[in-house]
mmCIF file of C-alpha atoms and ligand atoms in Angstrom:
data_model
loop_
_atom_site.group_PDB
_atom_site.id
_atom_site.type_symbol
_atom_site.label_atom_id
_atom_site.label_comp_id
_atom_site.label_asym_id
_atom_site.label_seq_id
_atom_site.Cartn_x
_atom_site.Cartn_y
_atom_site.Cartn_z
ATOM 1 C CA UNK A 1 106.419 87.241 99.577
ATOM 2 C CA UNK A 2 104.288 85.696 102.302
ATOM 3 C CA UNK A 3 103.198 82.068 102.168
ATOM 4 C CA UNK A 4 101.647 81.657 105.559
ATOM 5 C CA UNK A 5 100.539 84.964 107.040
ATOM 6 C CA UNK A 6 99.879 83.673 110.552
ATOM 7 C CA UNK A 7 103.296 82.016 110.705
ATOM 8 C CA UNK A 8 104.812 85.286 109.538
ATOM 9 C CA UNK A 9 103.003 87.219 112.276
ATOM 10 C CA UNK A 10 103.939 84.776 115.051
ATOM 11 C CA UNK A 11 102.363 85.350 118.429
ATOM 12 C CA UNK A 12 102.291 89.098 119.024
ATOM 13 C CA UNK A 13 100.850 90.940 122.008
ATOM 14 C CA UNK A 14 100.533 94.228 120.187
ATOM 15 C CA UNK A 15 99.581 94.775 116.551
ATOM 16 C CA UNK A 16 99.250 98.038 114.637
ATOM 17 C CA UNK A 17 97.510 98.425 111.294
ATOM 18 C CA UNK A 18 97.641 101.386 108.932
ATOM 19 C CA UNK A 19 96.927 102.390 105.338
ATOM 20 C CA UNK A 20 97.688 105.299 103.042
ATOM 21 C CA UNK A 21 96.704 108.944 103.415
ATOM 22 C CA UNK A 22 93.247 109.856 102.126
ATOM 23 C CA UNK A 23 92.181 106.205 102.372
ATOM 24 C CA UNK A 24 89.994 104.864 99.566
ATOM 25 C CA UNK A 25 87.590 101.931 99.742
ATOM 26 C CA UNK A 26 90.268 99.295 99.217
ATOM 27 C CA UNK A 27 92.426 100.837 101.905
ATOM 28 C CA UNK A 28 89.549 101.072 104.395
ATOM 29 C CA UNK A 29 88.425 97.516 103.603
ATOM 30 C CA UNK A 30 91.951 96.170 103.936
ATOM 31 C CA UNK A 31 92.659 97.918 107.233
ATOM 32 C CA UNK A 32 89.311 97.089 108.880
ATOM 33 C CA UNK A 33 89.197 93.589 107.346
ATOM 34 C CA UNK A 34 92.624 92.887 108.809
ATOM 35 C CA UNK A 35 91.496 94.326 112.136
ATOM 36 C CA UNK A 36 88.417 92.056 112.171
ATOM 37 C CA UNK A 37 90.438 89.018 111.095
ATOM 38 C CA UNK A 38 93.291 89.480 113.555
ATOM 39 C CA UNK A 39 90.775 90.119 116.364
ATOM 40 C CA UNK A 40 89.434 86.632 115.661
ATOM 41 C CA UNK A 41 92.909 85.096 115.661
ATOM 42 C CA UNK A 42 94.613 86.943 118.505
ATOM 43 C CA UNK A 43 91.828 87.356 121.036
ATOM 44 C CA UNK A 44 94.101 88.757 123.752
ATOM 45 C CA UNK A 45 96.281 91.004 121.641
ATOM 46 C CA UNK A 46 96.095 94.786 121.749
ATOM 47 C CA UNK A 47 95.218 95.667 118.147
ATOM 48 C CA UNK A 48 95.261 99.317 117.064
ATOM 49 C CA UNK A 49 94.080 100.916 113.847
ATOM 50 C CA UNK A 50 95.747 104.123 112.643
ATOM 51 C CA UNK A 51 94.080 105.854 109.728
ATOM 52 C CA UNK A 52 92.689 109.169 108.588
ATOM 53 C CA UNK A 53 88.986 108.973 109.358
ATOM 54 C CA UNK A 54 87.213 107.473 106.335
ATOM 55 C CA UNK A 55 83.790 108.615 105.126
ATOM 56 C CA UNK A 56 80.810 107.898 107.393
ATOM 57 C CA UNK A 57 79.358 105.415 104.908
ATOM 58 C CA UNK A 58 82.093 102.971 105.951
ATOM 59 C CA UNK A 59 80.925 103.058 109.561
ATOM 60 C CA UNK A 60 79.028 99.763 109.152
ATOM 61 C CA UNK A 61 82.396 97.989 109.084
ATOM 62 C CA UNK A 62 83.679 96.425 112.283
ATOM 63 C CA UNK A 63 86.468 98.438 113.837
ATOM 64 C CA UNK A 64 85.403 101.787 112.350
ATOM 65 C CA UNK A 65 84.952 103.107 115.884
ATOM 66 C CA UNK A 66 88.476 101.910 116.741
ATOM 67 C CA UNK A 67 90.126 104.105 114.117
ATOM 68 C CA UNK A 68 92.728 106.277 115.799
ATOM 69 C CA UNK A 69 93.518 109.510 114.023
ATOM 70 C CA UNK A 70 96.072 110.591 116.598
ATOM 71 C CA UNK A 71 98.735 108.202 115.250
ATOM 72 C CA UNK A 72 100.131 108.202 118.775
ATOM 73 C CA UNK A 73 101.275 105.117 120.661
ATOM 74 C CA UNK A 74 103.570 105.129 123.679
ATOM 75 C CA UNK A 75 105.402 101.869 122.984
ATOM 76 C CA UNK A 76 106.777 99.648 120.295
ATOM 77 C CA UNK A 77 104.498 97.321 118.336
ATOM 78 C CA UNK A 78 105.350 93.647 117.982
ATOM 79 C CA UNK A 79 103.906 93.677 114.482
ATOM 80 C CA UNK A 80 102.861 96.612 112.331
ATOM 81 C CA UNK A 81 101.037 96.414 108.986
ATOM 82 C CA UNK A 82 101.055 98.865 106.107
ATOM 83 C CA UNK A 83 98.195 98.000 103.758
ATOM 84 C CA UNK A 84 97.437 99.299 100.255
ATOM 85 C CA UNK A 85 100.225 101.862 100.393
ATOM 86 C CA UNK A 86 102.575 101.990 97.409
ATOM 87 C CA UNK A 87 105.464 103.449 99.376
ATOM 88 C CA UNK A 88 106.517 104.263 102.912
ATOM 89 C CA UNK A 89 105.910 107.999 102.461
ATOM 90 C CA UNK A 90 102.204 107.377 101.767
ATOM 91 C CA UNK A 91 101.528 106.096 105.290
ATOM 92 C CA UNK A 92 102.749 109.509 106.459
ATOM 93 C CA UNK A 93 101.893 109.841 110.155
ATOM 94 C CA UNK A 94 102.251 106.076 110.792
ATOM 95 C CA UNK A 95 105.754 105.934 109.371
ATOM 96 C CA UNK A 96 107.494 106.134 112.756
ATOM 97 C CA UNK A 97 105.301 103.406 114.279
ATOM 98 C CA UNK A 98 105.874 101.188 111.249
ATOM 99 C CA UNK A 99 109.645 101.636 111.274
ATOM 100 C CA UNK A 100 109.818 101.312 115.050
ATOM 101 C CA UNK A 101 107.934 97.990 115.188
ATOM 102 C CA UNK A 102 109.713 94.733 115.950
ATOM 103 C CA UNK A 103 108.355 93.442 112.690
ATOM 104 C CA UNK A 104 106.918 95.552 109.885
ATOM 105 C CA UNK A 105 104.826 93.963 107.158
ATOM 106 C CA UNK A 106 103.786 95.622 103.895
ATOM 107 C CA UNK A 107 100.957 94.137 101.822
ATOM 108 C CA UNK A 108 100.034 95.940 98.626
ATOM 109 C CA UNK A 109 99.220 95.747 94.912
ATOM 110 C CA UNK A 110 100.697 98.922 93.384
ATOM 111 C CA UNK A 111 103.084 98.345 90.444
ATOM 112 C CA UNK A 112 105.143 101.254 91.666
ATOM 113 C CA UNK A 113 105.720 99.546 95.053
ATOM 114 C CA UNK A 114 109.393 98.594 95.375
ATOM 115 C CA UNK A 115 108.768 96.854 98.681
ATOM 116 C CA UNK A 116 109.428 98.259 102.162
ATOM 117 C CA UNK A 117 109.435 96.987 105.727
ATOM 118 C CA UNK A 118 110.844 93.731 107.104
ATOM 119 C CA UNK A 119 108.440 91.638 105.070
ATOM 120 C CA UNK A 120 106.948 92.851 101.829
ATOM 121 C CA UNK A 121 104.184 91.173 99.872
ATOM 122 C CA UNK A 122 103.346 93.010 96.651
ATOM 123 C CA UNK A 123 101.165 91.518 93.918
ATOM 124 C CA UNK A 124 100.906 94.099 91.142
ATOM 125 C CA UNK A 125 98.479 91.897 89.202
ATOM 126 C CA UNK A 126 95.959 91.743 92.015
ATOM 127 C CA UNK A 127 92.883 93.941 91.612
ATOM 128 C CA UNK A 128 93.104 95.181 95.164
ATOM 129 C CA UNK A 129 94.844 94.733 98.475
ATOM 130 C CA UNK A 130 91.612 93.158 99.722
ATOM 131 C CA UNK A 131 91.863 90.465 97.033
ATOM 132 C CA UNK A 132 95.375 89.588 98.255
ATOM 133 C CA UNK A 133 94.200 89.506 101.868
ATOM 134 C CA UNK A 134 91.302 87.203 100.957
ATOM 135 C CA UNK A 135 93.893 84.713 99.692
ATOM 136 C CA UNK A 136 96.198 85.188 102.673
ATOM 137 C CA UNK A 137 93.501 84.848 105.345
ATOM 138 C CA UNK A 138 92.851 81.435 106.826
ATOM 139 C CA UNK A 139 89.245 80.237 106.415
ATOM 140 C CA UNK A 140 89.174 79.134 110.039
ATOM 141 C CA UNK A 141 89.215 82.736 111.272
ATOM 142 C CA UNK A 142 87.017 84.308 108.622
ATOM 143 C CA UNK A 143 83.576 85.586 109.507
ATOM 144 C CA UNK A 144 80.937 87.876 108.058
ATOM 145 C CA UNK A 145 82.650 91.025 109.380
ATOM 146 C CA UNK A 146 85.934 90.173 107.667
ATOM 147 C CA UNK A 147 84.079 89.207 104.489
ATOM 148 C CA UNK A 148 82.108 92.483 104.357
ATOM 149 C CA UNK A 149 85.270 94.566 104.683
ATOM 150 C CA UNK A 150 87.211 92.645 102.030
ATOM 151 C CA UNK A 151 84.218 92.638 99.676
ATOM 152 C CA UNK A 152 83.940 96.413 100.064
ATOM 153 C CA UNK A 153 87.610 96.857 99.167
ATOM 154 C CA UNK A 154 87.507 94.612 96.112
ATOM 155 C CA UNK A 155 84.304 96.286 94.899
ATOM 156 C CA UNK A 156 85.866 99.746 95.177
ATOM 157 C CA UNK A 157 89.190 99.039 93.471
ATOM 158 C CA UNK A 158 87.522 97.165 90.605
ATOM 159 C CA UNK A 159 84.823 99.798 90.064
ATOM 160 C CA UNK A 160 82.344 97.135 91.160
ATOM 161 C CA UNK A 161 84.014 94.254 89.292
ATOM 162 C CA UNK A 162 84.323 96.188 86.043
ATOM 163 C CA UNK A 163 87.877 97.484 85.572
ATOM 164 C CA UNK A 164 90.474 95.461 83.682
ATOM 165 C CA UNK A 165 92.249 94.651 86.944
ATOM 166 C CA UNK A 166 89.312 92.314 87.642
ATOM 167 C CA UNK A 167 90.538 88.827 86.736
ATOM 168 C CA UNK A 168 89.677 85.191 87.364
ATOM 169 C CA UNK A 169 91.560 85.344 90.662
ATOM 170 C CA UNK A 170 89.368 88.248 91.755
ATOM 171 C CA UNK A 171 86.231 86.174 91.318
ATOM 172 C CA UNK A 172 87.809 83.195 93.059
ATOM 173 C CA UNK A 173 88.563 85.479 96.005
ATOM 174 C CA UNK A 174 85.018 86.883 95.892
ATOM 175 C CA UNK A 175 83.553 83.385 95.969
ATOM 176 C CA UNK A 176 85.216 82.950 99.365
ATOM 177 C CA UNK A 177 83.518 86.122 100.620
ATOM 178 C CA UNK A 178 79.983 86.021 99.215
ATOM 179 C CA UNK A 179 79.163 82.778 100.963
ATOM 180 C CA UNK A 180 78.826 84.826 104.137
ATOM 181 C CA UNK A 181 75.472 86.377 104.833
ATOM 182 C CA UNK A 182 75.609 90.058 103.869
ATOM 183 C CA UNK A 183 73.974 92.302 101.314
ATOM 184 C CA UNK A 184 76.662 93.045 98.716
ATOM 185 C CA UNK A 185 74.543 95.317 96.549
ATOM 186 C CA UNK A 186 73.612 97.391 99.551
ATOM 187 C CA UNK A 187 77.334 97.832 100.260
ATOM 188 C CA UNK A 188 78.115 98.940 96.711
ATOM 189 C CA UNK A 189 75.069 101.227 96.581
ATOM 190 C CA UNK A 190 75.782 102.916 99.885
ATOM 191 C CA UNK A 191 79.569 103.172 99.668
ATOM 192 C CA UNK A 192 80.251 103.412 95.937
ATOM 193 C CA UNK A 193 77.344 104.669 93.845
ATOM 194 C CA UNK A 194 75.488 107.006 96.157
ATOM 195 C CA UNK A 195 76.557 110.626 96.230
ATOM 196 C CA UNK A 196 75.455 113.475 98.398
ATOM 197 C CA UNK A 197 73.703 116.402 96.741
ATOM 198 C CA UNK A 198 76.817 118.542 96.965
ATOM 199 C CA UNK A 199 79.016 115.752 95.543
ATOM 200 C CA UNK A 200 76.702 115.570 92.546
ATOM 201 C CA UNK A 201 76.870 119.344 92.204
ATOM 202 C CA UNK A 202 80.668 119.381 92.003
ATOM 203 C CA UNK A 203 80.648 116.391 89.665
ATOM 204 C CA UNK A 204 78.267 118.244 87.367
ATOM 205 C CA UNK A 205 80.234 121.433 87.577
ATOM 206 C CA UNK A 206 83.524 119.692 86.820
ATOM 207 C CA UNK A 207 82.052 117.918 83.784
ATOM 208 C CA UNK A 208 80.514 121.153 82.552
ATOM 209 C CA UNK A 209 83.834 122.980 82.762
ATOM 210 C CA UNK A 210 86.012 120.086 81.558
ATOM 211 C CA UNK A 211 88.159 120.475 78.483
ATOM 212 C CA UNK A 212 88.592 117.925 75.730
ATOM 213 C CA UNK A 213 91.896 118.209 73.839
ATOM 214 C CA UNK A 214 94.594 116.252 72.003
ATOM 215 C CA UNK A 215 92.155 115.357 69.258
ATOM 216 C CA UNK A 216 89.609 114.121 71.786
ATOM 217 C CA UNK A 217 92.068 111.685 73.328
ATOM 218 C CA UNK A 218 92.472 113.601 76.562
ATOM 219 C CA UNK A 219 89.992 115.164 78.952
ATOM 220 C CA UNK A 220 90.760 117.287 81.985
ATOM 221 C CA UNK A 221 88.640 118.662 84.800
ATOM 222 C CA UNK A 222 89.528 120.521 87.940
ATOM 223 C CA UNK A 223 88.231 122.045 91.088
ATOM 224 C CA UNK A 224 89.968 125.061 92.591
ATOM 225 C CA UNK A 225 90.211 126.257 96.178
ATOM 226 C CA UNK A 226 87.436 128.802 95.710
ATOM 227 C CA UNK A 227 84.973 126.128 94.629
ATOM 228 C CA UNK A 228 86.191 123.715 97.330
ATOM 229 C CA UNK A 229 85.492 126.360 99.950
ATOM 230 C CA UNK A 230 82.206 127.474 98.378
ATOM 231 C CA UNK A 231 80.783 123.934 98.435
ATOM 232 C CA UNK A 232 82.499 123.010 101.707
ATOM 233 C CA UNK A 233 83.922 119.807 100.243
ATOM 234 C CA UNK A 234 87.157 117.860 100.607
ATOM 235 C CA UNK A 235 89.072 115.162 98.742
ATOM 236 C CA UNK A 236 86.635 112.449 99.862
ATOM 237 C CA UNK A 237 83.932 114.209 97.861
ATOM 238 C CA UNK A 238 85.895 113.999 94.606
ATOM 239 C CA UNK A 239 85.887 110.227 94.286
ATOM 240 C CA UNK A 240 84.368 109.099 91.035
ATOM 241 C CA UNK A 241 84.754 112.402 89.189
ATOM 242 C CA UNK A 242 87.808 111.217 87.264
ATOM 243 C CA UNK A 243 86.002 107.979 86.401
ATOM 244 C CA UNK A 244 83.088 109.899 84.920
ATOM 245 C CA UNK A 245 85.544 111.934 82.819
ATOM 246 C CA UNK A 246 87.174 108.668 81.756
ATOM 247 C CA UNK A 247 84.024 107.196 80.224
ATOM 248 C CA UNK A 248 83.840 109.989 77.645
ATOM 249 C CA UNK A 249 83.811 108.209 74.288
ATOM 250 C CA UNK A 250 87.134 108.383 72.436
ATOM 251 C CA UNK A 251 89.162 109.422 75.464
ATOM 252 C CA UNK A 252 92.456 107.668 76.225
ATOM 253 C CA UNK A 253 93.386 109.579 79.365
ATOM 254 C CA UNK A 254 91.313 111.465 81.914
ATOM 255 C CA UNK A 255 92.851 113.983 84.303
ATOM 256 C CA UNK A 256 91.254 115.384 87.420
ATOM 257 C CA UNK A 257 92.958 118.005 89.544
ATOM 258 C CA UNK A 258 92.003 119.469 92.871
ATOM 259 C CA UNK A 259 93.837 122.453 94.268
ATOM 260 C CA UNK A 260 95.416 121.465 97.577
ATOM 261 C CA UNK A 261 97.435 124.612 98.264
ATOM 262 C CA UNK A 262 98.934 127.644 96.599
ATOM 263 C CA UNK A 263 99.912 126.480 93.114
ATOM 264 C CA UNK A 264 99.645 122.878 94.289
ATOM 265 C CA UNK A 265 97.280 120.233 92.926
ATOM 266 C CA UNK A 266 96.431 116.648 93.662
ATOM 267 C CA UNK A 267 96.271 114.951 90.296
ATOM 268 C CA UNK A 268 94.282 111.818 89.439
ATOM 269 C CA UNK A 269 94.988 110.059 86.170
ATOM 270 C CA UNK A 270 92.938 107.340 84.472
ATOM 271 C CA UNK A 271 93.825 105.518 81.273
ATOM 272 C CA UNK A 272 91.701 103.361 79.029
ATOM 273 C CA UNK A 273 94.662 101.067 78.399
ATOM 274 C CA UNK A 274 96.966 102.581 75.794
ATOM 275 C CA UNK A 275 98.786 104.988 78.101
ATOM 276 C CA UNK A 276 100.679 103.867 81.193
ATOM 277 C CA UNK A 277 99.657 106.538 83.695
ATOM 278 C CA UNK A 278 101.634 104.912 86.541
ATOM 279 C CA UNK A 279 104.780 105.772 84.600
ATOM 280 C CA UNK A 280 103.696 109.398 84.241
ATOM 281 C CA UNK A 281 102.611 109.732 87.884
ATOM 282 C CA UNK A 282 105.899 108.151 89.036
ATOM 283 C CA UNK A 283 107.840 110.645 86.921
ATOM 284 C CA UNK A 284 106.154 113.431 88.876
ATOM 285 C CA UNK A 285 106.813 111.800 92.243
ATOM 286 C CA UNK A 286 103.554 109.865 92.608
ATOM 287 C CA UNK A 287 102.583 106.350 91.666
ATOM 288 C CA UNK A 288 99.754 103.898 91.206
ATOM 289 C CA UNK A 289 98.647 101.452 88.542
ATOM 290 C CA UNK A 290 98.914 101.353 84.744
ATOM 291 C CA UNK A 291 95.316 102.556 84.362
ATOM 292 C CA UNK A 292 94.870 104.531 87.598
ATOM 293 C CA UNK A 293 97.543 106.668 89.156
ATOM 294 C CA UNK A 294 98.078 109.922 90.966
ATOM 295 C CA UNK A 295 100.588 112.516 92.086
ATOM 296 C CA UNK A 296 100.894 115.993 93.523
ATOM 297 C CA UNK A 297 102.083 118.710 91.139
ATOM 298 C CA UNK A 298 102.976 122.368 91.387
ATOM 299 C CA UNK A 299 102.070 125.291 89.150
ATOM 300 C CA UNK A 300 98.893 126.696 87.697
ATOM 301 C CA UNK A 301 96.205 124.405 86.298
ATOM 302 C CA UNK A 302 97.577 125.062 82.809
ATOM 303 C CA UNK A 303 101.219 124.454 83.835
ATOM 304 C CA UNK A 304 100.264 121.084 85.269
ATOM 305 C CA UNK A 305 98.172 120.230 82.230
ATOM 306 C CA UNK A 306 101.012 121.146 79.872
ATOM 307 C CA UNK A 307 103.507 119.049 81.806
ATOM 308 C CA UNK A 308 101.232 116.013 81.865
ATOM 309 C CA UNK A 309 100.230 116.432 78.223
ATOM 310 C CA UNK A 310 103.827 116.167 77.017
ATOM 311 C CA UNK A 311 104.087 112.706 78.552
ATOM 312 C CA UNK A 312 100.667 111.545 77.412
ATOM 313 C CA UNK A 313 101.291 112.816 73.899
ATOM 314 C CA UNK A 314 104.641 111.037 73.746
ATOM 315 C CA UNK A 315 103.140 107.705 74.731
ATOM 316 C CA UNK A 316 100.278 108.095 72.259
ATOM 317 C CA UNK A 317 102.707 109.062 69.456
ATOM 318 C CA UNK A 318 104.989 106.125 70.273
ATOM 319 C CA UNK A 319 102.000 103.854 69.853
ATOM 320 C CA UNK A 320 100.899 105.731 66.702
ATOM 321 C CA UNK A 321 97.546 106.514 68.241
ATOM 322 C CA UNK A 322 98.142 110.239 67.746
HETATM 323 P P1 AMP B 401 93.462 108.362 92.960
HETATM 324 O O1 AMP B 401 93.536 109.062 91.672
HETATM 325 O O2 AMP B 401 93.741 109.204 94.143
HETATM 326 O O3 AMP B 401 92.217 107.541 93.076
HETATM 327 O O4 AMP B 401 94.653 107.318 92.938
HETATM 328 C C1 AMP B 401 94.785 106.360 91.944
HETATM 329 C C2 AMP B 401 95.911 105.425 92.295
HETATM 330 O O5 AMP B 401 97.149 106.113 92.313
HETATM 331 C C3 AMP B 401 95.757 104.823 93.681
HETATM 332 O O6 AMP B 401 96.108 103.474 93.581
HETATM 333 C C4 AMP B 401 96.715 105.568 94.541
HETATM 334 O O7 AMP B 401 97.258 104.773 95.523
HETATM 335 C C5 AMP B 401 97.780 106.039 93.587
HETATM 336 N N1 AMP B 401 98.219 107.387 93.958
HETATM 337 C C6 AMP B 401 97.467 108.490 93.968
HETATM 338 N N2 AMP B 401 98.163 109.579 94.376
HETATM 339 C C7 AMP B 401 99.414 109.136 94.631
HETATM 340 C C8 AMP B 401 100.622 109.760 95.115
HETATM 341 N N3 AMP B 401 100.689 111.072 95.386
HETATM 342 N N4 AMP B 401 101.700 108.960 95.265
HETATM 343 C C9 AMP B 401 101.651 107.649 94.990
HETATM 344 N N5 AMP B 401 100.552 107.017 94.546
HETATM 345 C C10 AMP B 401 99.455 107.722 94.355
HETATM 346 MN MN1 MN B 402 94.122 99.489 96.389
#
């Protein structure tokens, strides 16, 4: 665990920062917040940001234009950060840079994270990686740009301060951020709530075609390749669909699948508290949190559903909910 982040970093000339594949709001906030913060601390350092390009609505964050999707760097980094990634494999194209750095630092909040890199700081009880960073960052180098990025990340991973991962510590962290002059509701409106027309169309279509089973305790929705191509959408457009499925009254677990290849699906799982979906996702090679987890699975939609259902059913039966 890290006590003093700046002491841990030392005095580097080159710093690399990355996050997980298909970066979500917390990941984007953590990576760009760290970029903004370290730019204030190490004014002469060469600081690079390696990430899959996030949605345009994050472009108001400082450093968005510095995002490098090539994942190429000729030398060795003095320090390299992996943020919001539950395991080394999830930083994918940055893995070599991370492992090759003189010092690699992992900061994350996934329960499934066993720790990786030279220094690992994992707080599974934290709402978000951005909450952890808010605590680790020194007030002296904070500014409105850092605050906006960290606020964005906390807002996204807590479903705008709503999910059970939102605790007293989250609000203490937020109190450090909201004293800076920025419009928080504009950030949540523009990056979290707003959807494009086509995103609303696929949300509607998925809800319409969803199936409720296991005595109403489970709901599943999916989008196949044909629909993905028809609407011209990608994984960024699916955010929030699983959460809408999850708020169906009576449901314990919501499943959303998107077809990523031949007989291959990206699976998102959400639990209302009685089922540990991190355990199920980990079993199938993924990971995440008790109430929000994901994995990639092979087979037809029904194969995947059957395999997941066995695990969900077992947990519900063990708890005598089913
Ligand atoms: P998602 O359903 O993609 O929003 O992901 C929910 C949570 O599960 C996030 O915290 C992800 O980091 C984690 N997660 C999703 N997919 C995977 C995966 N294939 N491997 C490990 N963790 C995952
Ligand atoms: Mn996160």
